[in-house]
Amino acid sequence: MFSRRAVAVAARSARSIARPQPPLQFQPRLGLARAQFSSTTCAKAAPADVENQQDDPEMNNNYINPPRVKRSHRDPYADWDDKQEMRNFGEPVHEDNDVLGVFSLHDYTFMSTSRGLLLWAGFISAVLGVYYGVSATYPGKPSAPKEYEGGLFEELGGPGAVRARMAGDPVDEEQVTGDLQHNPQISRDVVLNQGRETQV
């Protein structure tokens, strides 16, 4: 059966439920709850906050932080009590110890910014130099189209086929002068040959 203690606890809780509750001082309103703000409360609280900020400027409950130095920058060969974390027993830790410890990300100290910019400038100037060298020495396309003996009449299909250019065909002057203006590397022989064709 039940113990006397369990029966007494059950009877006490039943009596407290049956007891009439005091009337509520305010009726709860249906809808969204609103936060209670008042300008007087804010004005009263302001001086205390200012004093607290002056007493505790870093807002860390006046914890005295050691210098913010990553453990990976410490001497790994020094006589540390904890060789892995590189710290001594009882040494205070910084409040940001999770980002300053041995297992945090390492700082990139292998190359300075000026050296990196110098290497980038060298790479870009080398690429532009190769581009300029190729464009300056690249042979231009010929200004006169290639001519074939007999216009390849039979090779292209005989009567009714569009034949290739042959010697004696008229030259499109606009194309030739445009090519001469845009490409100064046209050989002198091509220019002289065009002069002979126009004289004949």
C-alpha angles and dihedrals in degrees: 000000000000121000119244092247094056091049092049093050091048092049092049093051091047090052092050091052092048093048112102113255120232114255116266116255092221133017115241112245120226116238135047119346114239126213114242110235127166132177093227092057091049092048091051093048097047100079093051091051092051091050091049091050091052092049093045108028096170092045093228098119091267093296108168106228121207115230114297099250124146115238091231088066093057123097107274092200097055120111100265123171088221105040095186098049092034095227137116128241112274094012110144115244127222116254088242092053092135091067095037100049129102094262095054123099116289123242115246102241100148097099134021123232094247092053091048092051090048091053091048091050090050092050094048093046091050092052092047090046092054090047092051093045093052093045092048095050101033110115114245123237115263115263095216118063118243116268126218128201109260090356089273087278097165096033093057096050110284125250116018094021122117104253128212123253116282135187113287097030114133116263121231100240095198092057093047096048091045091052091048092052096046098040116044092179095077110130120255092236093064091052091048092048091053090052091053092050092053091049093053 
